[in-house]
Short mmCIF file of C-alpha atoms in Angstrom, two decimals:
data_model
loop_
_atom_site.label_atom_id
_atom_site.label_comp_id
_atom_site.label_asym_id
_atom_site.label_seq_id
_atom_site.Cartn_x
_atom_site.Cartn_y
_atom_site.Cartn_z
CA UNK A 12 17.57 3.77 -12.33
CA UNK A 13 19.54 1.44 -15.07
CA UNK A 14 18.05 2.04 -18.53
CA UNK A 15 18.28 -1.87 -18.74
CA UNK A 16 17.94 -4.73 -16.97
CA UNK A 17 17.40 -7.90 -18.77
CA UNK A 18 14.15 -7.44 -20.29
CA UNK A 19 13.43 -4.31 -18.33
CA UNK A 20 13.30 -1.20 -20.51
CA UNK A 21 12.58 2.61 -19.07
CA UNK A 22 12.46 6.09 -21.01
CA UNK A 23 11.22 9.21 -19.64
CA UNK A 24 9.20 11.25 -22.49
CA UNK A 25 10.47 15.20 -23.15
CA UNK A 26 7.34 16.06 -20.63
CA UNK A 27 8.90 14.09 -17.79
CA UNK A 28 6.28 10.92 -18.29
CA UNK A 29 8.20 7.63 -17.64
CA UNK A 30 7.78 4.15 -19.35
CA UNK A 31 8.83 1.11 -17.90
CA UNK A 32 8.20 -2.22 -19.49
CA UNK A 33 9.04 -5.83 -18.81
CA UNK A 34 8.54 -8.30 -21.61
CA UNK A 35 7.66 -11.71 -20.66
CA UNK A 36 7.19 -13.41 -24.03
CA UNK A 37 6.09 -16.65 -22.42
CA UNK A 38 2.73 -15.07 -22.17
CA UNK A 39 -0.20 -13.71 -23.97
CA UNK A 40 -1.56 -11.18 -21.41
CA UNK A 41 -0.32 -7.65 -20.73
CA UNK A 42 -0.48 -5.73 -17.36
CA UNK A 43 -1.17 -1.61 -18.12
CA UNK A 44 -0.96 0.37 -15.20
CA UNK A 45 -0.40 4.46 -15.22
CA UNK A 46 0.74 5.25 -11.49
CA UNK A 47 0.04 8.36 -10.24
CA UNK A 48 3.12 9.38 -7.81
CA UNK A 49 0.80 10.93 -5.24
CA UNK A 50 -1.75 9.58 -2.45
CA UNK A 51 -3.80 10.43 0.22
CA UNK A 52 -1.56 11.73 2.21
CA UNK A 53 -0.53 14.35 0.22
CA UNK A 54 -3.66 16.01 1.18
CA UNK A 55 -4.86 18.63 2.94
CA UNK A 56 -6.69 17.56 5.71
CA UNK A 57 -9.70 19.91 5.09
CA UNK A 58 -9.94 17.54 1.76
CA UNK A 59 -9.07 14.44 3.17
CA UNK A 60 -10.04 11.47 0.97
CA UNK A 61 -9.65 13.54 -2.85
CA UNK A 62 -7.31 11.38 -4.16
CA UNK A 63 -9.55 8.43 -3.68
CA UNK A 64 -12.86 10.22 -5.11
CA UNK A 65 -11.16 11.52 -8.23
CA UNK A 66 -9.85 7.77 -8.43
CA UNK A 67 -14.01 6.86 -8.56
CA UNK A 68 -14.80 9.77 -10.73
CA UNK A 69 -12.50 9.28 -13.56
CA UNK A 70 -14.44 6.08 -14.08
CA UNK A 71 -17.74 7.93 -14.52
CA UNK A 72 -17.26 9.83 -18.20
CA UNK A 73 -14.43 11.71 -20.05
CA UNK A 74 -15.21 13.46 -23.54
CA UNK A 75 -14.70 11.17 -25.85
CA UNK A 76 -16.31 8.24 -23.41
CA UNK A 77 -19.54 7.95 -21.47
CA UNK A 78 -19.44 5.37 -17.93
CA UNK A 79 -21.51 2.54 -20.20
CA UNK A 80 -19.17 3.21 -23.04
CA UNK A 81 -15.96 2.64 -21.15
CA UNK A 82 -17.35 -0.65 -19.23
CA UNK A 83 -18.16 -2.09 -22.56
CA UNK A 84 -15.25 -1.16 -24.99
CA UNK A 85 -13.26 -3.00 -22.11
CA UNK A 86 -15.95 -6.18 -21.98
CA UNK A 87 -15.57 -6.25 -25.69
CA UNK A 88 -11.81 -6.98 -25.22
CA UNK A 89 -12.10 -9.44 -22.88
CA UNK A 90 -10.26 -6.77 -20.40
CA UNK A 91 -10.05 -6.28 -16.59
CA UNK A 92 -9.86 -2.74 -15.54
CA UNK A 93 -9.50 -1.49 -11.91
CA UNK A 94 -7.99 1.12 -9.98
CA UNK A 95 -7.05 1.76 -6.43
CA UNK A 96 -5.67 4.91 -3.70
CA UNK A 97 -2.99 4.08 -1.42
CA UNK A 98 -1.27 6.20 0.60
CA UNK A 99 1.72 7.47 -1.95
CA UNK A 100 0.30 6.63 -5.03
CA UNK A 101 -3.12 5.96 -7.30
CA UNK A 102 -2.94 3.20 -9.90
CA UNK A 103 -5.07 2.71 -12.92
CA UNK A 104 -4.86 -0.90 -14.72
CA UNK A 105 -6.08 -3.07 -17.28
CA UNK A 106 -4.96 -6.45 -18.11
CA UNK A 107 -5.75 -8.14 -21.38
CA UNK A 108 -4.67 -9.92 -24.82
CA UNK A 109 -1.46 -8.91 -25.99
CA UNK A 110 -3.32 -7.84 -29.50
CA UNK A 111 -5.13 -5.19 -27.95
CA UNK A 112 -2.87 -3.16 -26.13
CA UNK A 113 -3.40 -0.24 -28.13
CA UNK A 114 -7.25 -0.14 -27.62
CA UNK A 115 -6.57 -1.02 -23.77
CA UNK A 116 -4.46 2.32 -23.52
CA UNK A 117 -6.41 4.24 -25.50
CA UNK A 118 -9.73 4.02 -23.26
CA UNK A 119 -6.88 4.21 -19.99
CA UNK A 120 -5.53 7.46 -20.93
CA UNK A 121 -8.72 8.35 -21.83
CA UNK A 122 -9.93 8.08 -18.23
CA UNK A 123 -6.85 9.76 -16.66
CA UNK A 124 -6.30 12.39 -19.20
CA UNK A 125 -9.99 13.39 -19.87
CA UNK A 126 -12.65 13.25 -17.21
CA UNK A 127 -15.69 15.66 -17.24
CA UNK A 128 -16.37 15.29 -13.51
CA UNK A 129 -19.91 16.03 -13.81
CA UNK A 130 -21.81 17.77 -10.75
CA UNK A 131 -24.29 15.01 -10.85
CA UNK A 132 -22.24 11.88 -11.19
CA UNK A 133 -20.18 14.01 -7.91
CA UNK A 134 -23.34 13.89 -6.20
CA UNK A 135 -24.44 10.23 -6.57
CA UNK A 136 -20.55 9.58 -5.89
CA UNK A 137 -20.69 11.30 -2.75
CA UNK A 138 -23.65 8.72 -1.51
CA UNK A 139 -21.13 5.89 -3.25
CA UNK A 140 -18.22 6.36 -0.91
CA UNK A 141 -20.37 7.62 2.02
CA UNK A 142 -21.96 3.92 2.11
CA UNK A 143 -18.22 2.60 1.74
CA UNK A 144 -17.05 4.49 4.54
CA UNK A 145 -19.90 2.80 6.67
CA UNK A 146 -19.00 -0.37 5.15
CA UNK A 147 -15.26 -0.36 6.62
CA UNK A 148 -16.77 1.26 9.88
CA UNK A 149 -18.86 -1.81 9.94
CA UNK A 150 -15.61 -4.26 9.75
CA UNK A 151 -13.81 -4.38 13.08
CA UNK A 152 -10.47 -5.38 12.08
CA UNK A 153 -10.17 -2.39 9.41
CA UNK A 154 -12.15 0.04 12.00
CA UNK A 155 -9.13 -0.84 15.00
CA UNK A 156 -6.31 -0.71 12.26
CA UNK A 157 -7.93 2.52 10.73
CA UNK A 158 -7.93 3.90 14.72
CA UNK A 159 -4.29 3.12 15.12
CA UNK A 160 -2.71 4.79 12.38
CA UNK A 161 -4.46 7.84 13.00
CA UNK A 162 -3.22 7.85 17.43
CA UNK A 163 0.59 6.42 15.59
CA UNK A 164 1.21 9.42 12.83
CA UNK A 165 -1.16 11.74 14.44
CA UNK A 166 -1.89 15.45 13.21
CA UNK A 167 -0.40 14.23 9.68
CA UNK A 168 -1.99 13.42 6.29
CA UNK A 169 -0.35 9.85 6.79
CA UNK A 170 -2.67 8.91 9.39
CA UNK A 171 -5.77 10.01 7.90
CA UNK A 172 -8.15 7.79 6.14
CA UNK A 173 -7.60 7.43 2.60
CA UNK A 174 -11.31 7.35 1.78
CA UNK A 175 -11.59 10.60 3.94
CA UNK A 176 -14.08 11.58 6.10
CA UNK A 177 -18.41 11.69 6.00
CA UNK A 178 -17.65 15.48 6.63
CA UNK A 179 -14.94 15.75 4.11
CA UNK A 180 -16.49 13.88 1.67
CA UNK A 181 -19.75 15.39 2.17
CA UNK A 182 -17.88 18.92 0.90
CA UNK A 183 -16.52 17.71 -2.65
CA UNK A 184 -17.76 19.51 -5.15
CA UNK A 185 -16.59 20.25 -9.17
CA UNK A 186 -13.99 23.03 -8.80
CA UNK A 187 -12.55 21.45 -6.12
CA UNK A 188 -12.21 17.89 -7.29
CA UNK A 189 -10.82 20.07 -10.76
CA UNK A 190 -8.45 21.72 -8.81
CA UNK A 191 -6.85 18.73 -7.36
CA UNK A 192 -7.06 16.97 -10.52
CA UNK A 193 -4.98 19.51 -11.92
CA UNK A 194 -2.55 20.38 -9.36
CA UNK A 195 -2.22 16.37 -9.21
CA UNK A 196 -2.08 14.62 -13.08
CA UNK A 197 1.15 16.22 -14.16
CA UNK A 198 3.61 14.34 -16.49
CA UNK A 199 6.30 14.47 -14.22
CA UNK A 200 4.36 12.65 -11.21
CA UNK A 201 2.80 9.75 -13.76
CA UNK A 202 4.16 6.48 -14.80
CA UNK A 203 2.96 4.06 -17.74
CA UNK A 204 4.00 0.77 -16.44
CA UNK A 205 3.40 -2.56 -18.78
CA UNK A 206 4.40 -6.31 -18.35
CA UNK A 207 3.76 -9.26 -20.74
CA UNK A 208 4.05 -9.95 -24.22
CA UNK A 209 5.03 -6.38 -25.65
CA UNK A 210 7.44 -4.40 -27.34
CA UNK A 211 9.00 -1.60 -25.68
CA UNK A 212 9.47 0.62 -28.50
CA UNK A 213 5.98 0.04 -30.32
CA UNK A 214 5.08 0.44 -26.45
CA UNK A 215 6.91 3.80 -26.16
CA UNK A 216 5.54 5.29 -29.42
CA UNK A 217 1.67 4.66 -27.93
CA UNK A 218 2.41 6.03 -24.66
CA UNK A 219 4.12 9.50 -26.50
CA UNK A 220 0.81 9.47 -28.78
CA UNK A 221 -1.27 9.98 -25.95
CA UNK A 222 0.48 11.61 -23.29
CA UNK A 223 3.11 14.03 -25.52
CA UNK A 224 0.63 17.25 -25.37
CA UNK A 225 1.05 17.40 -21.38
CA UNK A 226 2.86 20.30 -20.30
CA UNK A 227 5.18 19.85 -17.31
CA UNK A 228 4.83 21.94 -14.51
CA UNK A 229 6.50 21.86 -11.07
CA UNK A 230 4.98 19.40 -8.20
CA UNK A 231 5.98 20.50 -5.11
CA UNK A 232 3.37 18.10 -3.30
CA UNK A 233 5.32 16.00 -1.26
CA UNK A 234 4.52 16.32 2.74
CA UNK A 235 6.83 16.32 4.82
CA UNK A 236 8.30 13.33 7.14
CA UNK A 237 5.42 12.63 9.96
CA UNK A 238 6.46 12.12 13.49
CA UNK A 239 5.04 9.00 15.13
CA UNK A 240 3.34 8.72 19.07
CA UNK A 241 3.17 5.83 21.16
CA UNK A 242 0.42 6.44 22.25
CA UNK A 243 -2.17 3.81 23.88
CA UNK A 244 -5.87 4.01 22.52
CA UNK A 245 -8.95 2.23 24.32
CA UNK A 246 -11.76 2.86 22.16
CA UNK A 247 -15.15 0.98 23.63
CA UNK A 248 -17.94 -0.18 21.12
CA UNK A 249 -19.82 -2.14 23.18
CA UNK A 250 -21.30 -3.77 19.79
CA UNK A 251 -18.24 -6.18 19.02
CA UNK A 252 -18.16 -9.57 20.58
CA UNK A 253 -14.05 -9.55 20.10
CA UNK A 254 -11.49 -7.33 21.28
CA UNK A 255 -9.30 -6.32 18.59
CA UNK A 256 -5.95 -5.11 19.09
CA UNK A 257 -3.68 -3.48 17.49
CA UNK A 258 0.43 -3.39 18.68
CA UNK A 259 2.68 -1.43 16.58
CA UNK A 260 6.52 0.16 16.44
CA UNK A 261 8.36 2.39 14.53
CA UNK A 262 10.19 0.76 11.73
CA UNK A 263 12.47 2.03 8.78
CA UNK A 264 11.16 3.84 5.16
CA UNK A 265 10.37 1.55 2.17
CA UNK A 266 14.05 2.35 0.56
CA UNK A 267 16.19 2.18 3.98
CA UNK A 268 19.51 -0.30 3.65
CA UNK A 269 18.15 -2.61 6.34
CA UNK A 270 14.96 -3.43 4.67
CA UNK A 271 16.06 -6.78 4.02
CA UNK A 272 16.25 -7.82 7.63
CA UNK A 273 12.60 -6.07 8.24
CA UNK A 274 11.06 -8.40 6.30
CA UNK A 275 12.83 -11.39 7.67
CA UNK A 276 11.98 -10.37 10.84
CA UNK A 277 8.34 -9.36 10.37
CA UNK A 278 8.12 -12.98 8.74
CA UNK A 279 9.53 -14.82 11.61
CA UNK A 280 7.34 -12.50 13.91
CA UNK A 281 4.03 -12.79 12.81
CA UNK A 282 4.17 -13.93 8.72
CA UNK A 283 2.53 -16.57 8.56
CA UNK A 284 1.60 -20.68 10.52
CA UNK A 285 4.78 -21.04 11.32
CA UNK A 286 6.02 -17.87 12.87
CA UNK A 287 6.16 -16.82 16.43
CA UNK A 288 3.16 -15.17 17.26
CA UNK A 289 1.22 -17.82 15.19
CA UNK A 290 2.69 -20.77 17.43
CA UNK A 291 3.11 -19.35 20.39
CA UNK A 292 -0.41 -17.31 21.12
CA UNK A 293 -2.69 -19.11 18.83
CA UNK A 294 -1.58 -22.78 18.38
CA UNK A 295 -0.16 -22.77 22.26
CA UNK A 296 -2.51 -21.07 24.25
CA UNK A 297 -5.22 -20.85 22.22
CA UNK A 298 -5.83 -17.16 23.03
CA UNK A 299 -6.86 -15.98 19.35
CA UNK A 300 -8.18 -17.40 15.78
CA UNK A 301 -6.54 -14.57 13.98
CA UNK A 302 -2.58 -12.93 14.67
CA UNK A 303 -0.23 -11.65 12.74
CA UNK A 304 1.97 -9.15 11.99
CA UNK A 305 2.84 -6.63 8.97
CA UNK A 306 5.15 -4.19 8.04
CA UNK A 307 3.80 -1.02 6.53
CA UNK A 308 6.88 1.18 4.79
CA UNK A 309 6.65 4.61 3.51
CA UNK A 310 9.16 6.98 1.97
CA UNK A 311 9.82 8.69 4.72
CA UNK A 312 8.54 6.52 7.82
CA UNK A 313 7.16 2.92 8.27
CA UNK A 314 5.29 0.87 10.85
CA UNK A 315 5.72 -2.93 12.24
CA UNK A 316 1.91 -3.78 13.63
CA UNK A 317 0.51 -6.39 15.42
CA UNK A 318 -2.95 -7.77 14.68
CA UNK A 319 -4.52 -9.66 16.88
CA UNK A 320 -9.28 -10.74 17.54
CA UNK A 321 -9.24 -12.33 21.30
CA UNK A 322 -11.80 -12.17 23.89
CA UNK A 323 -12.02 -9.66 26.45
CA UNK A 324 -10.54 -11.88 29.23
CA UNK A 325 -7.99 -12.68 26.92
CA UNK A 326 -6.62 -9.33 25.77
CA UNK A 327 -4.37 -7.89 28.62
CA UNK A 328 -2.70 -11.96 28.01
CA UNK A 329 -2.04 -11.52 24.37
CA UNK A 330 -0.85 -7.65 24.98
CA UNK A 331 1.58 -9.64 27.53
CA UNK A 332 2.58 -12.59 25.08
CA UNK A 333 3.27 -10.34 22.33
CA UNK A 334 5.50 -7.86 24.45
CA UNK A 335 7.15 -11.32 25.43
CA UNK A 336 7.97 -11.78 21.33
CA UNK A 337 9.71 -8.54 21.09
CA UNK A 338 11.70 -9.09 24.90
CA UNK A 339 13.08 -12.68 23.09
CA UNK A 340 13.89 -10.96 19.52
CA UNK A 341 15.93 -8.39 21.47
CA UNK A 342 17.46 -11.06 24.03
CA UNK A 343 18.13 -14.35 22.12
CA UNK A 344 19.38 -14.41 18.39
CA UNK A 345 17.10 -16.25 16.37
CA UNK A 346 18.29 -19.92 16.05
CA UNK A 347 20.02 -20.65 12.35
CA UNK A 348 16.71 -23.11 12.03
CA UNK A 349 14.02 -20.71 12.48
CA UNK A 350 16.03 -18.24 10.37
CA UNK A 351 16.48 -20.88 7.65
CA UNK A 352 12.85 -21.27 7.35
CA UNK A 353 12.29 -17.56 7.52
CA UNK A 354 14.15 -16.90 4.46
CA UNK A 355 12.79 -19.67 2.30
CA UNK A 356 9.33 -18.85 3.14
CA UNK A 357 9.91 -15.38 2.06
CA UNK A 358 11.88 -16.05 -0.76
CA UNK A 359 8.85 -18.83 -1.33
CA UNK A 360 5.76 -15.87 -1.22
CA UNK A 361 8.09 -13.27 -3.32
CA UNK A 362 8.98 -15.22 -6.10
CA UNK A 363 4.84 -16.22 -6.40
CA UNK A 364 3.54 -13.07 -5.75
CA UNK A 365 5.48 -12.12 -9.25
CA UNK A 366 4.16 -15.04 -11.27
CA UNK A 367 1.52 -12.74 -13.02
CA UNK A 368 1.56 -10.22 -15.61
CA UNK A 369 -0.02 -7.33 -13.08
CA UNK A 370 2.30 -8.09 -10.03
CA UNK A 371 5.13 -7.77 -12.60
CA UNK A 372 3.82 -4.25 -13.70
CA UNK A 373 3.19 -3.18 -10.10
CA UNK A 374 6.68 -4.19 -9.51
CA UNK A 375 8.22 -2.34 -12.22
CA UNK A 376 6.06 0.97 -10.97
CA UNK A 377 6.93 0.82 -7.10
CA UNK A 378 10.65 0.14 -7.56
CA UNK A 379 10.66 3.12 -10.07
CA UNK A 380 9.13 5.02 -7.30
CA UNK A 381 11.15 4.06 -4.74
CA UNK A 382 14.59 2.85 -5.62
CA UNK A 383 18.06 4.35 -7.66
CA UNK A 384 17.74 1.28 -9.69
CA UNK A 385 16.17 -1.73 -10.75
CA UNK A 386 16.50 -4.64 -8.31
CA UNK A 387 15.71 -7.91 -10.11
CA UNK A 388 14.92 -11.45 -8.40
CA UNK A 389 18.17 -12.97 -8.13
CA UNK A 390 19.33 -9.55 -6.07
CA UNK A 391 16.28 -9.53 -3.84
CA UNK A 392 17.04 -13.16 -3.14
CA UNK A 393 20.79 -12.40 -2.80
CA UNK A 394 19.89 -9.51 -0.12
CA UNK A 395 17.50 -11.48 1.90
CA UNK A 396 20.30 -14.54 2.18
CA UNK A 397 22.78 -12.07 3.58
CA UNK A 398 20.67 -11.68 6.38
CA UNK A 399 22.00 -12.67 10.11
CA UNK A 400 20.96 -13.64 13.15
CA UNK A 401 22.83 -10.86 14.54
CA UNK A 402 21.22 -8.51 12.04
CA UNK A 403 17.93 -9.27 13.19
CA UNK A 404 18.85 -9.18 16.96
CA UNK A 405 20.20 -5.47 16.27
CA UNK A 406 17.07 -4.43 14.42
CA UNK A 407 15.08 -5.94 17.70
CA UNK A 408 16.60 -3.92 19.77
CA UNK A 409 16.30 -0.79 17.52
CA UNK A 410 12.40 -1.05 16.91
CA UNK A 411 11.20 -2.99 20.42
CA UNK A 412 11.55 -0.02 22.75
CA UNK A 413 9.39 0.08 25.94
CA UNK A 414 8.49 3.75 25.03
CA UNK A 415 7.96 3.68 21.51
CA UNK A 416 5.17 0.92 21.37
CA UNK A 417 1.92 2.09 20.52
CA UNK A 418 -1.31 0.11 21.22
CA UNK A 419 -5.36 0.99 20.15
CA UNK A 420 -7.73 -1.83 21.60
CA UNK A 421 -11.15 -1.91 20.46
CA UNK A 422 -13.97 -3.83 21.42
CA UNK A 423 -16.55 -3.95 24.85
CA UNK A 424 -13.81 -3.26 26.86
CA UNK A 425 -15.20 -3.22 30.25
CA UNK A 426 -12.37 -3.08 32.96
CA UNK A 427 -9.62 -3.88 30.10
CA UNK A 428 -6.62 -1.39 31.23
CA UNK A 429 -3.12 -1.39 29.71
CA UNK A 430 -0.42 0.63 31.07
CA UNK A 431 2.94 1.38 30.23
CA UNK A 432 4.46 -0.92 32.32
CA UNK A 433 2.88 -4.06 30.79
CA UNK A 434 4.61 -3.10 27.64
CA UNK A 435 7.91 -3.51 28.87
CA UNK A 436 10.36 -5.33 26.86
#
């Protein structure tokens, strides 16, 4: 990665920590995020869902801090602190006034450098997440996306749920959740990412005050590449008054050359009111309120999915109408219209998803992550405007294979079948 680009300024400590900053002066807020370069699926399966419960747990005491103490040093600041798991990574933020950076990192590293994880906080945590697993269960469209990446990178830590298991969960436990911890929070897999009114070198010195006494140590955690199935998944629940469907291919890893034309194409598919899936199964034939389509990338792998909620006499229709989209993609380039309007609405949604402070730091962490060097606006823009009709009717062809498509239905689905042959395209 460039040590500079614009106002973008990176150092890695003697321990192998990296800071990244991006000064926006024109603010008074700053973003503080330190990125943990491991996720869920860096698991083993037998403690599925760690990464996420340590996540919880760091928020529940360290030794200089107790749970009450932490929520109100950040209150009195005027501070918003959160965290989340993801797949690849854990993040730990706080956004507040530039003036109190150095309290806002103090209590941060606090949290990641010092929990206590005590055995009764673990236990009440346990009953925390358990309800939150029941929660999701209780949400159809997470429960038939959740059911669908577990069939697509099956037998892999990718698929698995990032909040785990009621029988994994049910087994954490102190020296476990200690050994993970450790294994896990090494300087060479963390990140101190900051946007908004700061100075990188006062910035630099904080970060090395806090974080200089970590040893390095070798992190051999990565997991290795998953293989994907097609495989097609009718789960019944009898419950749910929609079908929901999921429809899902293959696509490339978050860093792959052609990632430009992925996300033009997944914006045309199913991005937003205007794209094809939108028009042509909602607006047209009225078969669903919500459809759309995503693109999930990971560092070795990556998905393009299909969401849609239709009724049971509906669903073998949209199945149909969807395998139609990816039969056109592959048969007729995209007219220079509809491409037009592709681009600017994803140019549109990029450049205001980085308006604040904490997208900017986010931004800063995941190409540092991910990427050789620092792409900044104008070259994402520049990328995505080199894209071609012919580009995306290539990458059609490449991802919209009869035999690769993978489909999980879930819902009352009396009499609902769906063969191979109705998803050929």
């Amino acid at each position: 990665m460039v040590k500079e680009t614009r106002n973008i300024n990176r150092r890695v400590l003697p321990n192998g920590v990296t800071v990244i900053t991006e000064q926006m002066s024109h603010i008074r807020s700053v973003s503080i995020g330190i990125w943990l370069k491991s996720g869920s699926r860096d698991e083993d399966t037998e403690w599925n869902g760690i990464s996420h419960f340590i996540e919880h747990m760091v928020f529940k005491g360290t030794e200089n801090r107790s749970a009450e103490a932490i929520a109100r040093q950040v209150d009195s600041i005027g501070g918003n602190m959160d965290a989340f798991t993801a797949k690849e990574c854990i993040c730990f933020n706080i956004k507040i006034l530039d003036e109190h950076v150095p309290i806002a990192l103090d209590v941060l590293s606090d949290l990641v450098l010092r929990p206590v994880f005590d055995t009764t906080d673990i236990a009440r945590e346990r009953g925390v997440i358990l309800e939150e697993i029941k929660m999701d269960e209780d949400s159809p469209d997470y429960l038939v996306h959740e059911i669908f990446t577990q069939s697509f990178w099956k037998d892999h830590a990718l698929g698995k749920p990032i909040l785990g298991t009621r029988d994994s969960v049910r087994r954490f436990e102190r020296p476990v959740i200690s050994q993970h911890y450790g294994d896990r929070f090494a300087p060479g897999n963390l990140i101190v990412a900051a946007a908004g009114n700061l100075d990188h070198k006062n910035f630099v010195e904080l970060v090395a005050k806090h974080f200089e006494h970590m040893q390095p140590v070798e992190n051999g955690l990565h997991s290795p590449a998953p293989k994907t199935f097609a495989r097609i998944n009718l789960r019944n629940k009898k419950s749910l008054e929609q079908v929901q469907i999921c429809i899902g291919v293959p696509s490339h890893p978050i860093a792959h050359q052609n990632r430009y034309a992925s996300y033009v194409l997944n914006t045309l598919l199913g991005g937003g009111m205007s794209s094809r899936l939108f028009q042509n199964i909602r607006e047209r034939q009225g078969l669903a309120y919500s459809i759309y389509s995503d693109l999930n990338p990971y560092r070795d792998t990556g998905c393009m999915a299909v969401y849609a909620g239709t009724s049971l006499a509906s669903a073998a229709k949209v199945v149909r109408s969807v395998v139609n989209e990816f039969r056109d993609l592959k048969k007729q380039p995209v007219p220079e219209e509809e491409l037009r309007r592709s681009k600017d609405q994803l140019k549109g949604s990029l450049m205001l998803s980085l308006e604040s402070s904490t997208a900017r730091m986010s931004n800063l962490a995941r190409q540092e992550m991910y990427f050789d060097h620092f792409q900044d606006l104008d070259e994402l823009i520049e990328k995505i405007e080199a894209v071609t009709a012919d580009d995306l009717q290539t990458l059609a062809q490449e991802f919209f294979k009869t035999e690769s498509i993978a489909v999980t239905a879930l819902g009352n689905l009396s009499g609902l079948k769906i063969s191979r042959d109705q998803l050929a395209c």
